[in-house]
C-alpha cells in the first residue's frame, strides 16, 4: 500500500540558477516519504540554490520537479506551499519586530482564521519553548529559539515536505542538538525532511539518506550511514577525523 | 512675547506637522514594503490639493464631498501606479526606480504647470469663514478639521497595520521579504496595497491642506524633499518614526517662523537631517524593522 504511493519528491535532470547560467545542473533525485535526507557539499556547491529551486524562488532552466505525483515545475512558491512544500531559508528568516505570537499568526497566512488558530496550538504543542516566549519580539529570541520559531511558522501550513537550509548554522552545540532532535520529531510526525547542513556529522546521524553536491552537480548519494563512513566524504567534508563522529541516537 | 501668539504658532505647527506626517508616512510605507523611493509622491499630494480646489470651486462640491472624492481617487491612482509602473521593479532595480518615479514627477508637475500655471489658488468651502474657540485661542474651523482628518488617518493606518491580516503582512514584507515568501505572503498583493495606502495618505494630506493654505503646481516637489528629510530623521521605513519626526518638525518650524526668516525655517529640516545622519545613521527611531 505504502509502496504504491509515489515518492514525495522527484527531481528529473533539474537545472536552475539566477542569471544566465544554471548553478545546479542536471540533478536527478528521488526522495521517499517520511525520510530525512541530508544535502552536504562545500560552500558554493549550490545546496541553497537547489533548495530555492525546489521551492520555486529562482529560475528553472531545464528538467522537471514532481511533487506528490504531480509536475510542479512552473508553480509559484505560494502554490508550492499550498500543495505541501515548506521552506525555511538559510540565515535568520522571521519578522524580528513582531512578537512570537504575531510571527505565528503570519505563519498561518495561507490558512483560514480558524485553521490558523488550530495550527498555532499544534505547533506550540510541538515546540513548547515558544509558548514561554509568546509575547517576546522574535528579534530578541536566542538564535536557537529563532530557528525553532521559523520551523514552527512553516509547520503551521502542515507541509508534507520540509526543506531546511542550514538550520543549525551559528547555534551553540546544545541548540544544535535541540534542532536535530526537533527535525527527528517532525519526521516522526510523518513529514519528509530535506536538510542542508554544515554540521554534517550531526545531520548524518539523524538522516536516512545523504546526497553530496559539488560544483552544482550530484556527486554521491546513498544511505546516510555509508556516506558518513565513506573515506572520500570523510576526507573532504567531515574534517577527515574519525574521533569526533557523533553517534546516532541520544 | 505673548502667550496667545505662541499658542497660535503651536497650533499652526501641529497642523503643518500632521500634513508632513501624512505625506512622510506614505513615503515611508512604500519604501518599507517595496524598497522603492517614490519621487513622485509629492506630486500626488499636489494633485490632491489641486483636485480639492477644482472640485469645490468648479464642481460645486462641499468640504466633505471633496475630501472623500480626492482620497478615493488617490487610492485608485496608487493601485494604477503600482500595476502600471512599479510592479515590474524589484529591490535590485533601485536606480531604475529612482529614474522612473523622478520622471513621473516631472511629467505630473510640468503637466500641472501647463494646465493651470503657477498661480496660487485659495480653496473656499462652506467652512472657510467659521472658527472655533479653544480656550485662549481662536482657530479657523478648516485648521481644526485638518487635524481631525490627520488623526483619523493615523488611527486607521495603525489599526490596519496592527490588527488586520493584510496589514500585518505589510509589516512582515517590510521586516523580512524572505520570511514573507516563506509563510506564503504574496509580495505583489501587499505592495499594491502599500502603494494605494501611501498615495491615499498624500491624497488626504492635499485635501486637508487645500482649504487652509493656497495651492499651486509646484507645491509638491519642494514638499517632497522635506518629507525625505523627515523619513530619514524618523528612520527609513519606520512609519511611526516618520510621524513623530514630522509633527516635531512642523512645530519647530512654526515656532522658528515666529522669530526668524522663512529661509532659516525651510533649512531647518535639512540641518536636522544632517545632524541625525551624523549622530544616529539609522534615524532617531531605528530603520526598517518597526513599520
Ligand atoms: N542571489 C544570487 N544571485 C546570483 N548568484 C548567486 C546567488 N546566490 C548564490 N549564487 C551563486 O550560486 C552559487 C551557489 O551558491 P549557494 O547555492 O548559496 O551555495 P551553498 O548553499 O552550497 O553554499 C555560488 O557560486 C553563488 O555565488
Ligand atoms: Mg547555502
Coordinates of C-alpha atoms and ligand atoms in Angstrom, one line a residue:
Chain A
X1 CA 0.0 0.0 0.0
X2 CA 2.6 2.5 1.1
X3 CA 4.7 1.0 -1.8
X4 CA 2.1 2.2 -4.3
X5 CA 2.5 5.8 -3.2
X6 CA 4.7 7.9 -5.4
X7 CA 7.8 9.3 -3.8
X8 CA 7.2 12.7 -2.2
X9 CA 9.7 14.5 -4.5
X10 CA 11.4 13.7 -7.7
X11 CA 13.9 15.9 -9.5
X12 CA 14.4 15.0 -13.1
X13 CA 17.6 16.4 -14.6
X14 CA 16.8 19.7 -12.9
X15 CA 18.9 22.7 -13.8
X16 CA 18.4 26.0 -12.1
X17 CA 20.1 29.3 -11.3
X18 CA 19.9 33.1 -11.1
X19 CA 21.0 34.9 -14.1
X20 CA 22.1 33.5 -17.5
X21 CA 23.6 30.2 -16.5
X22 CA 22.4 27.4 -14.3
X23 CA 24.2 27.0 -11.0
X24 CA 22.9 23.5 -10.2
X25 CA 22.9 21.2 -13.3
X26 CA 21.0 18.0 -14.3
X27 CA 20.1 16.9 -10.8
X28 CA 18.3 13.6 -10.5
X29 CA 16.9 12.8 -7.1
X30 CA 14.1 10.7 -5.6
X31 CA 13.1 11.4 -2.1
X32 CA 10.9 8.7 -0.4
X33 CA 8.2 9.7 2.1
X34 CA 8.8 10.1 5.8
X35 CA 12.6 10.1 5.5
X36 CA 15.3 12.6 6.3
X37 CA 17.7 13.5 3.5
X38 CA 20.9 15.5 4.2
X39 CA 22.5 17.6 1.5
X40 CA 26.2 18.1 2.0
X41 CA 28.9 19.8 0.0
X42 CA 31.4 22.6 0.1
X43 CA 30.5 26.3 0.3
X44 CA 29.1 27.5 -3.0
X45 CA 28.3 24.0 -4.2
X46 CA 24.7 25.0 -4.9
X47 CA 23.0 23.5 -1.9
X48 CA 20.9 26.6 -1.1
X49 CA 20.3 27.1 -4.8
X50 CA 18.9 23.6 -5.1
X51 CA 16.5 24.2 -2.2
X52 CA 15.4 27.6 -3.6
X53 CA 14.7 25.8 -6.9
X54 CA 12.6 23.2 -5.3
X55 CA 10.5 25.9 -3.6
X56 CA 10.3 27.8 -6.9
X57 CA 12.1 31.0 -5.9
X58 CA 14.6 31.0 -8.8
X59 CA 14.7 30.4 -12.5
X60 CA 14.5 26.8 -13.7
X61 CA 16.5 26.2 -16.9
X62 CA 15.7 22.7 -17.6
X63 CA 14.3 19.4 -16.2
X64 CA 11.3 18.9 -14.0
X65 CA 10.1 18.9 -10.4
X66 CA 7.5 16.3 -9.5
X67 CA 5.9 16.7 -6.1
X68 CA 3.5 14.2 -4.6
X69 CA 3.0 12.7 -8.1
X70 CA 2.3 16.0 -9.8
X71 CA 4.5 18.1 -12.0
X72 CA 5.0 21.5 -10.2
X73 CA 7.9 22.7 -12.4
X74 CA 6.1 26.0 -13.2
X75 CA 4.3 26.6 -9.9
X76 CA 4.9 29.8 -7.9
X77 CA 6.3 29.4 -4.3
X78 CA 2.9 30.2 -2.7
X79 CA 1.3 27.5 -4.9
X80 CA 4.0 25.0 -3.8
X81 CA 3.4 26.0 -0.1
X82 CA -0.3 25.3 -0.6
X83 CA 0.5 21.9 -2.1
X84 CA 2.7 21.0 0.8
X85 CA 6.3 22.2 0.4
X86 CA 7.6 24.2 3.3
X87 CA 11.0 26.0 3.0
X88 CA 13.0 27.5 5.9
X89 CA 15.8 29.5 4.2
X90 CA 19.4 29.8 5.4
X91 CA 20.0 32.6 8.0
X92 CA 17.5 34.4 10.1
X93 CA 14.1 34.3 8.5
X94 CA 11.4 35.7 10.7
X95 CA 9.8 39.0 11.5
X96 CA 12.1 40.5 14.1
X97 CA 10.0 43.5 15.1
X98 CA 6.9 41.3 15.8
X99 CA 6.2 39.1 18.8
X100 CA 6.3 35.3 18.6
X101 CA 2.5 35.5 18.6
X102 CA 2.4 37.7 15.6
X103 CA 5.0 35.6 13.8
X104 CA 2.9 32.6 14.3
X105 CA -0.2 34.4 13.1
X106 CA 1.6 35.2 9.9
X107 CA 2.8 31.6 9.8
X108 CA -0.8 30.7 9.2
X109 CA -1.3 33.3 6.5
X110 CA -2.4 30.8 3.9
X111 CA -4.9 29.2 6.2
X112 CA -8.4 30.3 7.2
X113 CA -8.6 32.1 10.6
X114 CA -9.9 29.0 12.4
X115 CA -7.3 26.8 10.8
X116 CA -4.6 29.2 11.7
X117 CA -5.7 29.2 15.4
X118 CA -5.6 25.4 15.4
X119 CA -2.3 25.3 13.6
X120 CA -0.7 27.6 16.2
X121 CA -1.9 25.3 19.0
X122 CA -0.5 22.4 17.2
X123 CA 3.0 23.9 16.7
X124 CA 3.0 25.2 20.3
X125 CA 2.5 21.6 21.4
X126 CA 5.3 20.5 19.2
X127 CA 7.6 23.3 20.2
X128 CA 6.7 24.2 23.8
X129 CA 9.6 26.6 24.2
X130 CA 7.7 29.1 22.1
X131 CA 4.8 29.2 24.5
X132 CA 7.1 30.6 27.2
X133 CA 8.3 33.3 24.8
X134 CA 4.9 34.0 23.3
X135 CA 5.0 37.8 23.8
X136 CA 8.7 38.4 23.2
X137 CA 9.8 40.0 20.0
X138 CA 11.3 37.5 17.6
X139 CA 14.4 39.6 17.2
X140 CA 15.1 39.3 20.9
X141 CA 15.0 35.4 21.0
X142 CA 18.2 33.4 21.0
X143 CA 19.4 32.0 17.7
X144 CA 18.2 28.6 18.6
X145 CA 14.7 29.9 19.6
X146 CA 14.5 31.8 16.3
X147 CA 15.3 28.8 14.3
X148 CA 12.6 26.8 16.1
X149 CA 10.2 29.7 15.6
X150 CA 10.9 29.6 11.8
X151 CA 10.3 25.9 11.6
X152 CA 7.1 26.3 13.6
X153 CA 5.9 29.1 11.3
X154 CA 6.4 26.8 8.3
X155 CA 5.0 23.7 10.0
X156 CA 1.7 25.6 10.5
X157 CA 0.9 25.0 6.9
X158 CA 1.3 21.3 7.6
X159 CA 3.8 20.6 4.8
X160 CA 4.4 17.1 3.5
X161 CA 8.0 18.1 2.6
X162 CA 10.0 20.4 4.8
X163 CA 13.2 22.0 3.3
X164 CA 15.6 23.3 5.9
X165 CA 18.7 25.2 4.8
X166 CA 21.4 25.1 7.5
X167 CA 19.1 25.1 10.5
X168 CA 22.0 24.7 13.0
X169 CA 24.3 27.4 11.5
X170 CA 25.7 29.7 14.2
X171 CA 24.0 27.8 17.1
X172 CA 25.7 26.6 20.2
X173 CA 26.2 22.8 20.4
X174 CA 23.3 22.5 22.8
X175 CA 21.0 24.4 20.5
X176 CA 22.2 22.4 17.5
X177 CA 21.3 19.2 19.4
X178 CA 17.9 20.7 20.1
X179 CA 17.4 21.5 16.4
X180 CA 18.3 17.9 15.3
X181 CA 16.0 16.5 17.9
X182 CA 13.2 18.7 16.6
X183 CA 13.9 17.6 13.0
X184 CA 13.6 14.0 14.1
X185 CA 10.3 14.7 15.9
X186 CA 9.0 16.4 12.7
X187 CA 9.9 13.3 10.6
X188 CA 8.3 11.0 13.2
X189 CA 5.1 13.1 12.7
X190 CA 5.0 11.9 9.1
X191 CA 6.8 14.8 7.3
X192 CA 9.6 14.2 4.9
X193 CA 12.6 16.4 5.6
X194 CA 15.4 17.6 3.4
X195 CA 18.2 19.4 5.2
X196 CA 21.3 21.2 4.2
X197 CA 23.9 21.0 7.0
X198 CA 27.5 22.2 7.6
X199 CA 27.4 20.2 10.8
X200 CA 27.4 17.1 8.6
X201 CA 28.0 14.6 11.5
X202 CA 25.0 15.8 13.4
X203 CA 22.8 15.7 10.4
X204 CA 24.0 12.4 9.1
X205 CA 23.3 10.9 12.5
X206 CA 19.6 11.5 12.1
X207 CA 19.3 11.0 8.4
X208 CA 18.2 8.1 6.2
X209 CA 19.8 9.3 3.0
X210 CA 22.7 11.6 2.2
X211 CA 23.4 13.5 -1.1
X212 CA 26.8 15.1 -1.8
X213 CA 26.7 18.1 -4.1
X214 CA 29.8 19.5 -5.7
X215 CA 30.1 22.4 -8.2
X216 CA 26.4 22.2 -8.8
X217 CA 26.2 18.5 -9.6
X218 CA 25.3 15.5 -7.6
X219 CA 28.5 13.6 -6.7
X220 CA 27.4 10.9 -4.4
X221 CA 24.1 9.5 -3.0
X222 CA 23.5 6.7 -0.5
X223 CA 22.3 5.7 2.9
X224 CA 23.5 8.3 5.5
X225 CA 25.5 5.7 7.4
X226 CA 27.6 4.7 4.5
X227 CA 28.1 8.2 3.3
X228 CA 29.2 9.1 6.9
X229 CA 31.9 6.4 6.7
X230 CA 32.9 6.9 3.1
X231 CA 36.5 7.7 3.1
X232 CA 36.3 10.3 0.3
X233 CA 33.5 12.1 2.1
X234 CA 35.3 11.9 5.4
X235 CA 38.4 13.4 3.9
X236 CA 36.6 16.3 2.2
X237 CA 33.6 17.2 4.3
X238 CA 33.9 15.7 7.7
X239 CA 37.3 17.0 8.7
X240 CA 39.0 13.7 8.0
X241 CA 38.9 12.7 11.6
X242 CA 37.3 9.6 12.9
X243 CA 37.4 10.7 16.5
X244 CA 34.5 13.2 16.7
X245 CA 31.9 11.1 14.9
X246 CA 28.7 11.9 16.7
X247 CA 27.0 8.6 17.5
X248 CA 23.5 8.4 16.2
X249 CA 20.8 8.3 18.9
X250 CA 20.8 10.1 22.2
Chain B
X1 CA 6.3 87.8 24.0
X2 CA 2.7 86.9 24.3
X3 CA 1.2 83.6 25.1
X4 CA -1.6 83.7 22.6
X5 CA 0.9 84.2 19.9
X6 CA 3.0 81.2 20.9
X7 CA -0.2 79.1 21.2
X8 CA -1.2 80.1 17.7
X9 CA 2.3 79.2 16.4
X10 CA 2.0 75.8 18.2
X11 CA -1.4 75.1 16.6
X12 CA -0.1 76.1 13.1
X13 CA 3.0 73.9 13.7
X14 CA 0.8 71.0 14.7
X15 CA -1.2 71.3 11.5
X16 CA 1.9 71.6 9.4
X17 CA 3.5 68.7 11.2
X18 CA 0.4 66.5 10.7
X19 CA 0.3 67.3 7.0
X20 CA 4.0 66.5 6.7
X21 CA 3.3 63.3 8.7
X22 CA 0.6 62.1 6.2
X23 CA 3.0 62.5 3.3
X24 CA 6.1 61.2 5.0
X25 CA 4.3 58.1 6.4
X26 CA 3.1 57.1 2.9
X27 CA 6.6 57.6 1.6
X28 CA 8.0 55.5 4.4
X29 CA 5.4 52.8 4.0
X30 CA 6.1 52.5 0.3
X31 CA 9.8 52.4 0.9
X32 CA 9.5 49.9 3.7
X33 CA 7.4 47.5 1.7
X34 CA 8.7 47.9 -1.9
X35 CA 12.2 49.3 -1.2
X36 CA 11.3 52.0 -3.7
X37 CA 11.8 55.7 -3.1
X38 CA 8.8 57.3 -4.7
X39 CA 10.0 60.7 -6.0
X40 CA 6.5 61.3 -7.5
X41 CA 4.9 61.2 -4.0
X42 CA 4.8 65.0 -3.6
X43 CA 3.0 65.3 -7.0
X44 CA 0.2 63.2 -5.8
X45 CA -0.1 65.5 -2.8
X46 CA -0.1 68.5 -5.1
X47 CA -2.7 66.8 -7.5
X48 CA -5.0 66.0 -4.5
X49 CA -4.8 69.7 -3.3
X50 CA -5.5 71.0 -6.8
X51 CA -8.3 68.4 -7.2
X52 CA -9.8 69.7 -4.0
X53 CA -9.6 73.3 -5.3
X54 CA -11.3 72.4 -8.6
X55 CA -14.0 70.2 -7.0
X56 CA -15.1 73.0 -4.6
X57 CA -14.5 75.9 -7.0
X58 CA -15.8 74.4 -10.2
X59 CA -17.9 71.4 -9.5
X60 CA -19.9 72.6 -6.5
X61 CA -18.5 70.0 -4.0
X62 CA -18.7 70.8 -0.3
X63 CA -15.8 70.2 2.1
X64 CA -16.6 66.6 2.9
X65 CA -17.5 65.6 -0.6
X66 CA -14.2 67.0 -1.9
X67 CA -12.2 65.2 0.9
X68 CA -13.8 61.9 0.3
X69 CA -13.6 62.1 -3.5
X70 CA -10.0 63.2 -3.5
X71 CA -9.0 60.5 -1.1
X72 CA -10.8 57.8 -3.0
X73 CA -9.3 58.8 -6.3
X74 CA -5.8 58.9 -4.7
X75 CA -6.2 55.3 -3.5
X76 CA -7.2 54.3 -7.1
X77 CA -4.2 56.2 -8.5
X78 CA -2.0 54.3 -6.1
X79 CA -3.3 50.9 -7.5
X80 CA -2.8 52.1 -11.0
X81 CA 0.7 53.4 -10.3
X82 CA 1.7 50.0 -8.9
X83 CA 0.2 48.0 -11.6
X84 CA 1.5 50.1 -14.5
X85 CA 4.9 51.3 -13.3
X86 CA 6.2 49.8 -10.1
X87 CA 5.1 46.1 -10.4
X88 CA 8.0 45.1 -12.5
X89 CA 10.6 46.7 -10.3
X90 CA 12.4 44.7 -7.7
X91 CA 14.7 45.8 -4.9
X92 CA 17.7 45.4 -7.2
X93 CA 16.3 47.9 -9.7
X94 CA 17.0 50.8 -7.3
X95 CA 18.4 53.2 -9.9
X96 CA 15.6 52.3 -12.3
X97 CA 13.0 53.0 -9.7
X98 CA 14.5 56.5 -9.0
X99 CA 14.6 57.4 -12.7
X100 CA 11.1 56.1 -13.2
X101 CA 9.4 57.9 -10.3
X102 CA 11.5 61.1 -10.8
X103 CA 10.4 61.1 -14.5
X104 CA 6.8 60.6 -13.5
X105 CA 7.2 63.5 -11.0
X106 CA 8.5 65.8 -13.8
X107 CA 5.7 64.8 -16.1
X108 CA 3.0 65.4 -13.5
X109 CA 4.5 68.7 -12.3
X110 CA 5.0 70.2 -15.7
X111 CA 1.7 68.9 -16.9
X112 CA 0.1 70.7 -14.0
X113 CA 2.0 73.9 -14.7
X114 CA 1.0 73.7 -18.3
X115 CA -2.7 73.3 -17.5
X116 CA -3.0 75.6 -14.5
X117 CA 0.1 77.9 -14.5
X118 CA 1.9 78.6 -11.2
X119 CA -0.7 80.9 -9.8
X120 CA -1.6 80.1 -6.2
X121 CA -5.3 79.4 -5.6
X122 CA -7.4 79.6 -2.4
X123 CA -9.9 76.9 -1.9
X124 CA -13.1 78.1 -0.3
X125 CA -15.7 75.8 1.3
X126 CA -18.8 76.2 3.4
X127 CA -16.4 76.2 6.5
X128 CA -13.9 78.8 5.3
X129 CA -15.2 81.7 7.5
X130 CA -16.1 79.6 10.5
X131 CA -13.9 79.4 13.5
X132 CA -13.7 77.5 16.8
X133 CA -12.7 78.9 20.2
X134 CA -10.3 76.6 22.1
X135 CA -9.6 78.1 25.5
X136 CA -7.4 81.2 24.8
X137 CA -7.0 80.5 21.1
X138 CA -9.5 81.1 18.3
X139 CA -8.8 78.8 15.4
X140 CA -10.4 78.6 11.9
X141 CA -12.5 75.5 11.6
X142 CA -10.7 74.3 8.5
X143 CA -7.5 74.1 10.5
X144 CA -9.2 72.0 13.2
X145 CA -10.7 69.8 10.6
X146 CA -7.2 69.3 9.1
X147 CA -6.1 68.0 12.5
X148 CA -9.1 65.8 12.7
X149 CA -8.6 64.3 9.2
X150 CA -4.9 63.6 10.0
X151 CA -5.8 61.9 13.3
X152 CA -8.5 59.8 11.7
X153 CA -5.9 58.7 9.1
X154 CA -3.3 57.8 11.7
X155 CA -5.6 55.8 13.8
X156 CA -6.9 53.9 10.7
X157 CA -3.4 53.2 9.5
X158 CA -2.4 52.0 12.9
X159 CA -5.5 49.7 13.1
X160 CA -4.8 48.3 9.6
X161 CA -1.1 47.7 10.2
X162 CA -1.6 46.1 13.6
X163 CA -5.0 44.5 13.6
X164 CA -5.7 43.1 10.2
X165 CA -4.1 40.2 8.5
X166 CA -3.1 42.1 5.4
X167 CA -1.7 44.9 7.5
X168 CA 0.5 42.5 9.4
X169 CA 1.5 41.0 6.1
X170 CA 2.6 44.5 5.0
X171 CA 4.7 44.9 8.1
X172 CA 6.0 41.4 7.5
X173 CA 7.2 42.2 4.0
X174 CA 8.9 45.3 5.3
X175 CA 10.7 43.4 8.0
X176 CA 11.8 40.4 6.0
X177 CA 10.9 39.7 2.4
X178 CA 12.3 36.1 2.5
X179 CA 10.2 35.3 5.6
X180 CA 7.2 36.7 3.8
X181 CA 7.7 34.3 1.0
X182 CA 8.4 31.5 3.5
X183 CA 4.9 31.9 5.0
X184 CA 3.1 32.4 1.7
X185 CA 2.5 36.1 1.7
X186 CA 2.2 37.3 -1.9
X187 CA 4.5 40.4 -2.1
X188 CA 2.6 41.8 -5.0
X189 CA -0.7 41.9 -3.2
X190 CA 0.9 43.6 -0.2
X191 CA 2.9 46.0 -2.4
X192 CA -0.1 47.1 -4.4
X193 CA -1.9 47.8 -1.2
X194 CA 1.0 49.7 0.3
X195 CA 1.2 52.0 -2.7
X196 CA -2.6 52.5 -2.6
X197 CA -2.5 53.4 1.1
X198 CA 0.6 55.6 0.7
X199 CA -0.8 57.6 -2.2
X200 CA -4.1 57.7 -0.4
X201 CA -2.4 59.3 2.6
X202 CA -0.9 62.0 0.4
X203 CA -4.4 62.5 -1.0
X204 CA -5.8 63.1 2.5
X205 CA -2.9 65.5 3.1
X206 CA -3.6 67.5 -0.1
X207 CA -7.3 67.6 0.7
X208 CA -6.8 68.7 4.3
X209 CA -4.3 71.3 3.3
X210 CA -6.1 72.9 0.4
X211 CA -8.7 74.8 2.4
X212 CA -6.0 76.1 4.8
X213 CA -3.2 77.3 2.5
X214 CA -3.1 78.3 -1.1
X215 CA -2.3 75.6 -3.6
X216 CA -0.2 75.6 -6.8
X217 CA 1.5 73.1 -9.2
X218 CA 5.0 73.5 -7.6
X219 CA 3.9 72.8 -4.0
X220 CA 4.6 69.0 -4.2
X221 CA 8.2 69.0 -5.3
X222 CA 9.6 71.2 -2.6
X223 CA 7.5 69.4 0.0
X224 CA 8.9 66.1 -1.1
X225 CA 12.4 66.8 -0.1
X226 CA 11.2 67.9 3.3
X227 CA 9.3 64.6 3.5
X228 CA 12.6 62.8 2.7
X229 CA 14.3 64.6 5.5
X230 CA 11.5 63.6 7.8
X231 CA 11.7 59.9 6.7
X232 CA 15.4 59.9 7.3
X233 CA 15.1 61.6 10.7
X234 CA 12.4 59.1 11.7
X235 CA 14.4 56.1 10.4
X236 CA 14.0 54.7 6.9
X237 CA 10.8 52.6 6.6
X238 CA 9.8 53.4 10.2
X239 CA 6.3 54.7 9.7
X240 CA 5.7 55.7 13.4
X241 CA 9.1 57.3 13.5
X242 CA 8.3 59.4 10.4
X243 CA 5.0 60.6 12.1
X244 CA 6.8 61.7 15.2
X245 CA 9.6 63.4 13.4
X246 CA 7.0 65.2 11.1
X247 CA 5.0 66.6 13.9
X248 CA 8.1 67.7 15.8
X249 CA 9.5 69.4 12.7
X250 CA 6.2 71.1 12.0
X251 CA 6.1 72.6 15.5
X252 CA 9.7 73.6 15.4
X253 CA 9.3 75.3 12.0
X254 CA 6.3 77.1 13.2
X255 CA 8.0 78.4 16.3
X256 CA 11.0 79.4 14.3
X257 CA 8.9 81.2 11.8
X258 CA 7.7 83.5 14.6
X259 CA 11.3 84.7 15.1
X260 CA 13.4 84.0 12.0
X261 CA 13.1 84.5 8.3
X262 CA 11.5 81.9 6.0
X263 CA 14.9 80.8 4.6
X264 CA 16.1 79.7 8.0
X265 CA 12.8 77.9 8.6
X266 CA 13.0 76.0 5.4
X267 CA 16.6 74.9 6.1
X268 CA 15.7 73.5 9.5
X269 CA 14.6 70.1 8.3
X270 CA 17.8 69.5 6.4
X271 CA 20.1 70.7 9.1
X272 CA 18.3 68.3 11.5
X273 CA 18.6 65.5 8.9
X274 CA 22.3 66.0 8.6
X275 CA 22.7 66.1 12.3
X276 CA 20.7 62.9 12.7
X277 CA 22.7 61.2 10.0
X278 CA 25.9 62.1 11.7
X279 CA 24.8 61.1 15.2
X280 CA 22.3 58.2 14.5
X281 CA 22.7 57.0 11.0
X282 CA 19.6 54.8 11.2
X283 CA 17.4 57.6 12.3
X284 CA 16.1 58.7 15.7
X285 CA 13.8 55.7 16.0
X286 CA 15.7 53.0 14.0
X287 CA 15.1 51.9 10.5
X288 CA 13.1 49.4 8.6
X289 CA 12.0 47.0 11.2
X290 CA 9.3 48.8 13.0
X291 CA 6.7 49.7 10.4
Ligands
LIG1 N1 21.2 35.6 -5.4 C1 22.2 35.1 -6.2 N2 22.5 35.6 -7.4 C2 23.4 35.1 -8.2 N3 24.2 34.1 -7.8 C3 24.1 33.5 -6.6 C4 23.0 34.0 -5.7 N4 23.1 33.2 -4.6 C5 24.1 32.3 -4.8 N5 24.7 32.5 -6.0 C6 25.8 31.7 -6.6 O1 25.4 30.4 -6.7 C7 26.5 29.5 -6.3 C8 26.0 28.5 -5.3 O2 25.6 29.2 -4.1 P1 24.8 28.5 -2.9 O3 23.7 27.8 -3.5 O4 24.4 29.6 -2.0 O5 25.9 27.6 -2.3 P2 25.8 26.7 -1.0 O6 24.5 26.9 -0.3 O7 26.1 25.3 -1.4 O8 26.9 27.3 -0.1 C9 27.6 30.4 -5.8 O9 28.6 30.4 -6.8 C10 27.0 31.7 -5.6 O10 27.9 32.7 -6.0
LIG2 MG1 23.9 27.8 1.5

